[in-house]
Coordinates of C-alpha atoms and ligand atoms in Angstrom, one line a residue:
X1 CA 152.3 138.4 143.5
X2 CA 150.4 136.1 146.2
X3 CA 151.3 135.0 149.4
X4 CA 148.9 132.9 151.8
X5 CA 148.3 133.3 155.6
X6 CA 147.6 130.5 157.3
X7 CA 146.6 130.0 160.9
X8 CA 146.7 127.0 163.0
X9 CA 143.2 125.2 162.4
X10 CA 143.0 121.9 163.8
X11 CA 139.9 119.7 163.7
X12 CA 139.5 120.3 159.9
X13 CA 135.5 118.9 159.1
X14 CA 133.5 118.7 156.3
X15 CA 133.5 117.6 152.2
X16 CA 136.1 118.7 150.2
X17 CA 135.0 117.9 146.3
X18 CA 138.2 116.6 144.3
X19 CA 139.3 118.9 141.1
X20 CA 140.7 116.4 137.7
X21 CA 143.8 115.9 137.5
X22 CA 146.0 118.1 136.4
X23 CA 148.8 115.2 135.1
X24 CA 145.7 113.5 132.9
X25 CA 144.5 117.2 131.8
X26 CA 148.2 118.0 130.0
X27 CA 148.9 115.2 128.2
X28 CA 145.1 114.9 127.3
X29 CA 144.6 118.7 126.3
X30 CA 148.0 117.8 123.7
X31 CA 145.8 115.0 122.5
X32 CA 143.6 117.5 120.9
X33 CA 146.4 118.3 118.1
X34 CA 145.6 114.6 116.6
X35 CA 142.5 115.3 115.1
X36 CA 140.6 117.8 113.1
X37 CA 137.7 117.5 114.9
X38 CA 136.6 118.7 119.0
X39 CA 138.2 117.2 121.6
X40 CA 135.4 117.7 124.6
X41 CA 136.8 117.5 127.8
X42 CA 135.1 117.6 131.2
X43 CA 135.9 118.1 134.9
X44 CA 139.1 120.3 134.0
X45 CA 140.4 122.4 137.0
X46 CA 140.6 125.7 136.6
X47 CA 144.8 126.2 136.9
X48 CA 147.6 127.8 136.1
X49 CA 149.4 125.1 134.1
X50 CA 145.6 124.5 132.0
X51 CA 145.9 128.1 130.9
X52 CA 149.6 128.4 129.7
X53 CA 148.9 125.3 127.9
X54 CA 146.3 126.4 126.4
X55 CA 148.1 129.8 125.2
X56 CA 150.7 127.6 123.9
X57 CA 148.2 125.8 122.0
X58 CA 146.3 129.0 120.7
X59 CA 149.5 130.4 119.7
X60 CA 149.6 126.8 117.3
X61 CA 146.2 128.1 115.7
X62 CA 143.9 125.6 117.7
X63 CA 140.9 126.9 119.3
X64 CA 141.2 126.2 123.3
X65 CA 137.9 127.4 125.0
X66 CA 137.5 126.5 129.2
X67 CA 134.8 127.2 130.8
X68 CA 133.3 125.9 134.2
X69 CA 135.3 123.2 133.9
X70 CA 134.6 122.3 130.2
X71 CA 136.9 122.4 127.8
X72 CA 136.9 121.8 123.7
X73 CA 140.1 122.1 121.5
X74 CA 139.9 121.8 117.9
X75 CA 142.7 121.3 115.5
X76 CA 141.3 122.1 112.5
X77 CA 144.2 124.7 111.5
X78 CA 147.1 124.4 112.7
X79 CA 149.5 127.3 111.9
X80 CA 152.6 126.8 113.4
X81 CA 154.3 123.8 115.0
X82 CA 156.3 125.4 116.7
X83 CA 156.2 125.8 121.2
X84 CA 158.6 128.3 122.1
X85 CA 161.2 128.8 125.3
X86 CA 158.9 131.2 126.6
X87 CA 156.3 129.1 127.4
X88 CA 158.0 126.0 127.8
X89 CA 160.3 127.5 130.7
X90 CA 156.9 128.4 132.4
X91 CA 155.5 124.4 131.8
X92 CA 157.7 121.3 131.3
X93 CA 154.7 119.9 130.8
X94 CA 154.7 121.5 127.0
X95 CA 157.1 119.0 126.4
X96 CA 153.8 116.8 125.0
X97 CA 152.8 118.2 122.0
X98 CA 156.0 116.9 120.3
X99 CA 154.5 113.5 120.1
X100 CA 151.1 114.9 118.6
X101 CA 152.9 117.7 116.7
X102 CA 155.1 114.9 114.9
X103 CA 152.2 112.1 114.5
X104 CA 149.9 114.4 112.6
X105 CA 152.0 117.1 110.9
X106 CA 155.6 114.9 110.4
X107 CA 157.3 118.2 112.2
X108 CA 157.8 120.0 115.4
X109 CA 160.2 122.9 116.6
X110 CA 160.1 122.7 120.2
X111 CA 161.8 124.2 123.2
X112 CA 164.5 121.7 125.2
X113 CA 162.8 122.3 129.0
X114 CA 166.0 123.1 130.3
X115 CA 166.4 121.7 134.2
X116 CA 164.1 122.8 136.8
X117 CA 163.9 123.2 140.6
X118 CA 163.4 119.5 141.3
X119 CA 166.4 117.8 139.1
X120 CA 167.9 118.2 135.4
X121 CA 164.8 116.2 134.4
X122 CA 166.0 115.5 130.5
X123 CA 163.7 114.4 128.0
X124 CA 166.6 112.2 126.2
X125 CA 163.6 109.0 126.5
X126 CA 161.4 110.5 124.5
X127 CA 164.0 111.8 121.5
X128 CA 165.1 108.2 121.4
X129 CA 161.8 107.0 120.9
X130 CA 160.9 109.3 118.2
X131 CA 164.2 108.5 116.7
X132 CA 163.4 105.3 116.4
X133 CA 160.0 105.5 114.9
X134 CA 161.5 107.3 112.1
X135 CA 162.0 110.7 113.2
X136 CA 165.3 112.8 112.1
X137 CA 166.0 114.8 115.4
X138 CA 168.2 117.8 115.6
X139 CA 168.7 120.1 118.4
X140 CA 169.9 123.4 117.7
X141 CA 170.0 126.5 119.5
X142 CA 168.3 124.8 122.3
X143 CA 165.0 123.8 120.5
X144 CA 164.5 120.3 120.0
X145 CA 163.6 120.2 115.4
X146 CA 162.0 116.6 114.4
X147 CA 160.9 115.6 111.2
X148 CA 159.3 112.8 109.4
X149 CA 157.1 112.0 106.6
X150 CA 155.9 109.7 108.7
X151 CA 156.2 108.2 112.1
X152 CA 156.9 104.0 111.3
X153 CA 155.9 101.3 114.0
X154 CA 158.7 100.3 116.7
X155 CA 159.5 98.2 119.4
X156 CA 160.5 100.4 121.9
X157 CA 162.0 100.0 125.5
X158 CA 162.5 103.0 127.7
X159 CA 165.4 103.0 129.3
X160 CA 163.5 104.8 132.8
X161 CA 159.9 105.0 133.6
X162 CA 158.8 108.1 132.3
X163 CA 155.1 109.5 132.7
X164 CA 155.4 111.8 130.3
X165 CA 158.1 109.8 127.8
X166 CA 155.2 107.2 127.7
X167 CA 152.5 109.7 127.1
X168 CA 154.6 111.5 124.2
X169 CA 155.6 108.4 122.2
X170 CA 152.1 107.0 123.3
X171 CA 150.6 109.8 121.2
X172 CA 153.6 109.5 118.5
X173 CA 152.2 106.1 118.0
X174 CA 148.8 106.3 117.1
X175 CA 148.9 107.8 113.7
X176 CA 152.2 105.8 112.8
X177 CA 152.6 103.1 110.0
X178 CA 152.1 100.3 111.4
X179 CA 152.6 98.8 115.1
X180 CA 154.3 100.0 118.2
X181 CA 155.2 98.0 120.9
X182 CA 156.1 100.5 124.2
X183 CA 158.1 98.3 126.9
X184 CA 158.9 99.5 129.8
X185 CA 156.1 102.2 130.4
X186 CA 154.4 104.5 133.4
X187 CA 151.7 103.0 134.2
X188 CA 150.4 106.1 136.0
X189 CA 146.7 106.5 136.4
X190 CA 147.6 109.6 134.1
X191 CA 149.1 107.1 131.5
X192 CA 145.6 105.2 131.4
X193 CA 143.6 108.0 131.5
X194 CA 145.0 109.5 127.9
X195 CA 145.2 106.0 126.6
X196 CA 141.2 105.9 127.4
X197 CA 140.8 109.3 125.9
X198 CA 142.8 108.0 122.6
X199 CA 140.9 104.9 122.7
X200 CA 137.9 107.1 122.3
X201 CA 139.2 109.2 119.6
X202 CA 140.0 105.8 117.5
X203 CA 143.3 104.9 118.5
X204 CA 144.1 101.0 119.0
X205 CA 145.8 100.6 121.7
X206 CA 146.3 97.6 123.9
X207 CA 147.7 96.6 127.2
X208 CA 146.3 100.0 128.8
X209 CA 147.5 99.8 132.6
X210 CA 150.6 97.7 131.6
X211 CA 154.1 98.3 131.2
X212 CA 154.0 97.1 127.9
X213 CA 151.5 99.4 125.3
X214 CA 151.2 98.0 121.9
X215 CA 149.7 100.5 119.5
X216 CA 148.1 99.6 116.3
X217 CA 148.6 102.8 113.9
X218 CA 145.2 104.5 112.0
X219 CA 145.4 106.4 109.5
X220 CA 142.9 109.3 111.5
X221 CA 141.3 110.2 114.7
X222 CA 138.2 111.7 115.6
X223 CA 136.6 113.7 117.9
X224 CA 135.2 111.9 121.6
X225 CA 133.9 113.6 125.2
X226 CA 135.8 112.2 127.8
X227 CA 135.7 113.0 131.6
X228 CA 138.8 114.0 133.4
X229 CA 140.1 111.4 136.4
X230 CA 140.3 112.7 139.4
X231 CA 143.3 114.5 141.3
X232 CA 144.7 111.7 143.1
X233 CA 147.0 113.7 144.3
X234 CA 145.1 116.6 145.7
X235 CA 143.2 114.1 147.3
X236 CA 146.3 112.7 148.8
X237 CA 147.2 116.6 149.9
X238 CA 143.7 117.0 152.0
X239 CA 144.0 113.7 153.4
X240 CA 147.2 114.3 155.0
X241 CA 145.7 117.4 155.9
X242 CA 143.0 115.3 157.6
X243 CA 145.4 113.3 159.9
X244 CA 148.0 116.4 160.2
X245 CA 144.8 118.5 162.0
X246 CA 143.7 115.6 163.5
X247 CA 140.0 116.0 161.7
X248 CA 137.4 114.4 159.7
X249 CA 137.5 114.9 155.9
X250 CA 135.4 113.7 153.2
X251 CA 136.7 113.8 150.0
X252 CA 134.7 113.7 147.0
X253 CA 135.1 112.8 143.4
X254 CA 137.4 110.8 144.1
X255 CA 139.2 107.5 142.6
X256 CA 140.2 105.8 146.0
X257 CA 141.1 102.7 143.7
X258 CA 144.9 104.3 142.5
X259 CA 145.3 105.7 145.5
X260 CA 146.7 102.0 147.3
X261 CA 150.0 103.3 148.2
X262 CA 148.7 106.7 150.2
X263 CA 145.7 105.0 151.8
X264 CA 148.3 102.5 153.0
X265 CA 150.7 105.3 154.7
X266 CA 147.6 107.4 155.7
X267 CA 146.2 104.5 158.0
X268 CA 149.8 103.8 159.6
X269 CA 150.0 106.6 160.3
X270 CA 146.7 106.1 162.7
X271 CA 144.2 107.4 160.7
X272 CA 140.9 105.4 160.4
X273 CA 140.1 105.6 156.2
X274 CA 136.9 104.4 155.3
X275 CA 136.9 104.4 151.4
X276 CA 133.7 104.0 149.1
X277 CA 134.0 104.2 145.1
X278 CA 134.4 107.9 145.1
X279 CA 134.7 108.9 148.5
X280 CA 137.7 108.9 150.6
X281 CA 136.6 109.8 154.5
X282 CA 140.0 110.5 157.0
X283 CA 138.9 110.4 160.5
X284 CA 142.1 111.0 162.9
X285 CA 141.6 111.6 166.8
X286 CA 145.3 111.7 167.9
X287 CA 148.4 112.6 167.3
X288 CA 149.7 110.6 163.7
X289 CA 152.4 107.9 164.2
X290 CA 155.9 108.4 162.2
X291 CA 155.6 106.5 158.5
X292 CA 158.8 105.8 156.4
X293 CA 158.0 106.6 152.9
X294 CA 159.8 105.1 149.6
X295 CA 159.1 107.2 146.4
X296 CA 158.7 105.0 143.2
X297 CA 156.9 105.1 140.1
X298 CA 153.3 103.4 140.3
X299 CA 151.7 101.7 141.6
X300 CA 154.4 103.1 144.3
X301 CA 154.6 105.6 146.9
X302 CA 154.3 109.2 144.1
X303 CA 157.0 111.5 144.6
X304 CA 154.3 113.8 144.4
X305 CA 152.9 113.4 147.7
X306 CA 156.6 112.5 149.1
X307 CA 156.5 116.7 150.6
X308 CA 153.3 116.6 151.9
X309 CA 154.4 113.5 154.2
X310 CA 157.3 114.6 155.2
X311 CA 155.4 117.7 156.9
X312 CA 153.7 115.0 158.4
X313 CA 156.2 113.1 159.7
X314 CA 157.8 116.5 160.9
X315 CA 155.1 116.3 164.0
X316 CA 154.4 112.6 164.2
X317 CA 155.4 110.7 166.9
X318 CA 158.6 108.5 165.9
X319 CA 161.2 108.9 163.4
X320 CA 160.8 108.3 160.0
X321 CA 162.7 107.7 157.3
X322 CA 162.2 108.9 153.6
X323 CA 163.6 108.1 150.4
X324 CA 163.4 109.9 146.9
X325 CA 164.1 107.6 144.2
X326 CA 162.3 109.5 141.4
X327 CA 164.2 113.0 141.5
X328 CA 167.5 113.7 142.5
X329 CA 167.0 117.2 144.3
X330 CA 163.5 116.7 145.8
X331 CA 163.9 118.1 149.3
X332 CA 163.8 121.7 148.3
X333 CA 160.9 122.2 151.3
X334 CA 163.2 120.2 153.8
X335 CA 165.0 123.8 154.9
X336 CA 162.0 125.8 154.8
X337 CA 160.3 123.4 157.2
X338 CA 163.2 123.5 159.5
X339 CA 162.9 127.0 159.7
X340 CA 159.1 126.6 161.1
X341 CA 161.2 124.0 163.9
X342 CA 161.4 120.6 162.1
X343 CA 164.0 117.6 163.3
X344 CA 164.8 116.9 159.2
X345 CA 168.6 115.5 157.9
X346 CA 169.4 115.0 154.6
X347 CA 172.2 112.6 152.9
X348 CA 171.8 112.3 149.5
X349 CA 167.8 111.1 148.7
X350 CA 167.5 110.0 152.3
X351 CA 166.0 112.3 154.4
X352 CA 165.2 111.5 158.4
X353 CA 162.4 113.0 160.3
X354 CA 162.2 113.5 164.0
X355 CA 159.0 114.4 164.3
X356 CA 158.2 117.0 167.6
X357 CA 155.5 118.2 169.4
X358 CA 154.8 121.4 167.6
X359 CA 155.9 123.7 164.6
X360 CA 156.6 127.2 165.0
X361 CA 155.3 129.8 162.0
X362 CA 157.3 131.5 160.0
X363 CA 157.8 133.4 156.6
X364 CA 158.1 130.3 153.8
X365 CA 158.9 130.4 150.2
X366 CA 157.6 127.7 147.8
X367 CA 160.1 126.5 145.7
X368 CA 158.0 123.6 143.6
X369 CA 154.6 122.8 143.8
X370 CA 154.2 120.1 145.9
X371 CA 156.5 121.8 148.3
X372 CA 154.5 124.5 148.5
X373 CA 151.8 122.3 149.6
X374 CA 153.5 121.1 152.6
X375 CA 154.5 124.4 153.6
X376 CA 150.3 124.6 153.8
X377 CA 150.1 122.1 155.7
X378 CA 152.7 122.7 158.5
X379 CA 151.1 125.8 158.5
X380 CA 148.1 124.7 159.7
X381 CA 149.1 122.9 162.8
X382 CA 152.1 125.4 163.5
X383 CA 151.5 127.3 166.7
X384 CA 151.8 130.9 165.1
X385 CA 151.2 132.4 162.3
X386 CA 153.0 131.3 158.9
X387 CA 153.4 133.0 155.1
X388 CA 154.1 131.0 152.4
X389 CA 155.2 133.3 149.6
X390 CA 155.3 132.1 145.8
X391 CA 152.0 130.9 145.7
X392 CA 152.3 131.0 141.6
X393 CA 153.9 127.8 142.4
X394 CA 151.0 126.7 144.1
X395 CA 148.2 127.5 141.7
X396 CA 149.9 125.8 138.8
X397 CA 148.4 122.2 140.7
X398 CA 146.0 123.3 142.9
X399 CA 142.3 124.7 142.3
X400 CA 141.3 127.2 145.2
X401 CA 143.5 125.2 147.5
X402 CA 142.6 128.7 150.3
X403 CA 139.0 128.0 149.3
X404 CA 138.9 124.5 149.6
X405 CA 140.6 124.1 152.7
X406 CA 138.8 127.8 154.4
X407 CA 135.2 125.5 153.9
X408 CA 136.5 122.7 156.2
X409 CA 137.9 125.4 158.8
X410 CA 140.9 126.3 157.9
X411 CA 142.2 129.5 158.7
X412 CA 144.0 130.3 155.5
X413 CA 143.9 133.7 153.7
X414 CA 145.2 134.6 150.1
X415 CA 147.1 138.2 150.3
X416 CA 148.1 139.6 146.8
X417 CA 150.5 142.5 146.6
Ligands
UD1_1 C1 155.6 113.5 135.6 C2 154.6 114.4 136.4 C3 155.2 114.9 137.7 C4 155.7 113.7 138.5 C5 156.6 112.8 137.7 C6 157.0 111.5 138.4 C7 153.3 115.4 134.6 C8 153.0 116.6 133.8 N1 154.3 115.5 135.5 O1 156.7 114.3 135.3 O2 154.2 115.6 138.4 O3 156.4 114.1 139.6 O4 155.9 112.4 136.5 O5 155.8 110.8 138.8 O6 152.7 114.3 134.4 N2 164.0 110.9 132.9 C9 165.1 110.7 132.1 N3 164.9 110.9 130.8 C10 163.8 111.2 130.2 C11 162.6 111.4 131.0 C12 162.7 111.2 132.3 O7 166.1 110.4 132.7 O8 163.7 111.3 128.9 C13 164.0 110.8 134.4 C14 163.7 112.0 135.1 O9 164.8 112.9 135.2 C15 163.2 111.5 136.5 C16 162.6 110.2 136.1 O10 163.0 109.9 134.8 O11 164.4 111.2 137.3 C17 161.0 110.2 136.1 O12 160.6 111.4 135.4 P1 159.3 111.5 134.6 O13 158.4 110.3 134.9 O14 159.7 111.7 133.1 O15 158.7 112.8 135.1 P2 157.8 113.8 134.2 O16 157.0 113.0 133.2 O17 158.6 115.0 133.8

């Protein structure tokens, strides 16, 4: 097991070059199952999430090869379509090849996910989707079984935004009989990435960056190269980071343009952002005002940066408010952070932050990624030292986070034991 170290460090300087995403990477690695031929990917990050998937996918009988960032999946023989408990307790995210598995084979044998850390999170959106393309679902002995001979063009409304729901019946859709009409989708940079990668691999797909997809079947896909989009939300993570240390970060390889919502909080908050087409520059001199924060699916506030502001807000000056509309048990870092000296009262998904002058350390355990990254960051600007144990939580979404953050000055060590 890992644990990081980290050391007040303010003044954070320098470039920090922004990994692919690893929301875009999932969904598009699952793509791979719809074709016989090589998926090429590029500007994967190297992560913990990349490689269980790609076990899963091994384990299916598709080649999965990743190297400096490259990565080529070919499912030219598929030998089992089934994703096990094992793996899919380790990954929700596994929950995508049933859409794929389904399209191209007619059957899948896949793991229910089970709740996690954040919320029951159910996949009930996507089964009814399926369903109503065709599919006979059963589940029994907690593994969802789907068959079809095959998937049949629908008009389909999701009853919640779902990023993944959309991805999986996005992918269901492809190879169907005839046309499928998704209302009611994400529209998550994520979403539009895969859509671009599926475009690319001969899927007809229109609408891409609405709520409404309507998907033309084909009767095959092909292979394509397509370039990962970039972590918006590590960028997000480093930029708070930024205006938390009161620094100057550059942030590179970045895609400033579906990043509205932070840039938005990140410059109340004082901070002067100065934004180019791939570049994101934070320059803060002084201490970051309070910002109330709303979580909703995009083009909203993500959920997924909703920790990293709250550690924030914990020594901003002001109160804030903050709402999580997305999960239902989302404050999982709120009692960890009080233990380092944060002002933080929860009732129900509001949660309200009186920010103070300084954090103490402490020993911190991660409970959820993003949570994990805003135990980081108080870390940084606490006055003594603070261990953040769990870190397995941590490297499922973030590549070299101790790295990235040690070349702009950070005092942050990595301890395994
Ligand atoms: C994805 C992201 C995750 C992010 C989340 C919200 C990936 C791999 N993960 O997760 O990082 O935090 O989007 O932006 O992309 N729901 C249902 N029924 C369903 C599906 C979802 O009720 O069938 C609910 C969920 O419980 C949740 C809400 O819908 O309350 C949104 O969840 P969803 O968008 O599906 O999250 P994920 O796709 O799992």
């Amino acid at each position: 097991m890992d644990k990081l170290v980290v050391k007040k460090s303010l003044g954070l300087n320098g470039e920090i070059r922004i990994s692919g995403a690893k929301n875009a990477v999932l969904p598009i690695v699952c793509a791979g199952i719809l074709t016989a031929e090589t998926l090429n990917l590029t500007n994967v990050p190297h992560l913990k999430d990349i490689d269980t998937l790609g076990e899963l996918l091994r384990l299916m009988g598709i080649d999965v090869s990743l190297n400096n960032g490259n990565m080529l999946i070919t499912a030219n023989k598929v030998t089992s379509l089934m994703a096990p408990y094992e793996l899919v307790k380790q990954m929700r995210a596994s929950i995508l090849v049933l859409g794929p598995l389904l399209g191209r084979f007619g059957e899948a044998i896949v793991s229910l996910p089970g709740g996690c850390a954040i919320g029951a999170r159910p996949v009930d959106v996507h089964l009814k989707g399926l369903e109503q393309m065709g599919a006979h679902i059963e589940i029994e002995n907690g593994y969802i079984k789907a068959k079809v001979d095959r998937l049949k063009g629908a008009r389909i409304i999701m009853d919640v935004v779902t990023v993944t729901g959309t991805e999986n019946l996005l992918m269901a859709a492809v190879l169907a009989d005839g046309v499928t009409v998704l209302e009611n989708c994400a529209r998550e940079p994520e979403v539009v990435d895969l859509a671009n990668c599926l475009v690319k691999m001969g899927a007809q797909i229109e609408g891409i960056g609405s709520d409404t997809l309507t998907i033309t079947g084909v009767d095959k896909l092909h292979g394509a190269t397509h370039a990962i989009i970039a972590d918006r939300i590590e960028a997000g993570t480093y930029a708070v980071a930024a205006v938390m240390t009161q620094g100057d970060l550059t942030l590179t390889n970045v895609r400033p343009d579906v990043m509205g919502a932070v840039i938005e909080k990140l410059r109340l908050a004082g901070a002067n952002v100065i934004v180019g087409d791939t570049t994101l520059q934070v320059i803060m001199h002084k201490r970051a005002l309070a910002v109330d924060i709303t979580t909703q699916p995009y083009p909203g506030f993500p959920t997924d940066m909703q920790a990293q502001f709250m550690a924030l807000n914990c020594i901003a000056d002001g109160t804030s408010v903050m709402s999580e509309n997305i999960f239902e048990n989302r404050y999982m870092h709120v009692p960890e952070l009080c233990r380092m000296g944060a002002d933080i009262s929860v009732d129900g998904n509001i949660a309200v932050v009186k920010g103070c002058d300084s954090l103490t350390g402490a020993n911190v355990m991660a409970t959820d990624l993003r949570a994990s990254a805003s135990l980081v960051l108080a870390g940084l600007v606490a006055s003594s030292s603070t261990t953040v144990d769990r870190v397995y939580h941590l490297d499922r979404g973030y590549e070299s986070m101790e790295d990235k953050l040690g070349k702009v000055g950070a005092n942050i060590k990595r301890i395994t034991y």
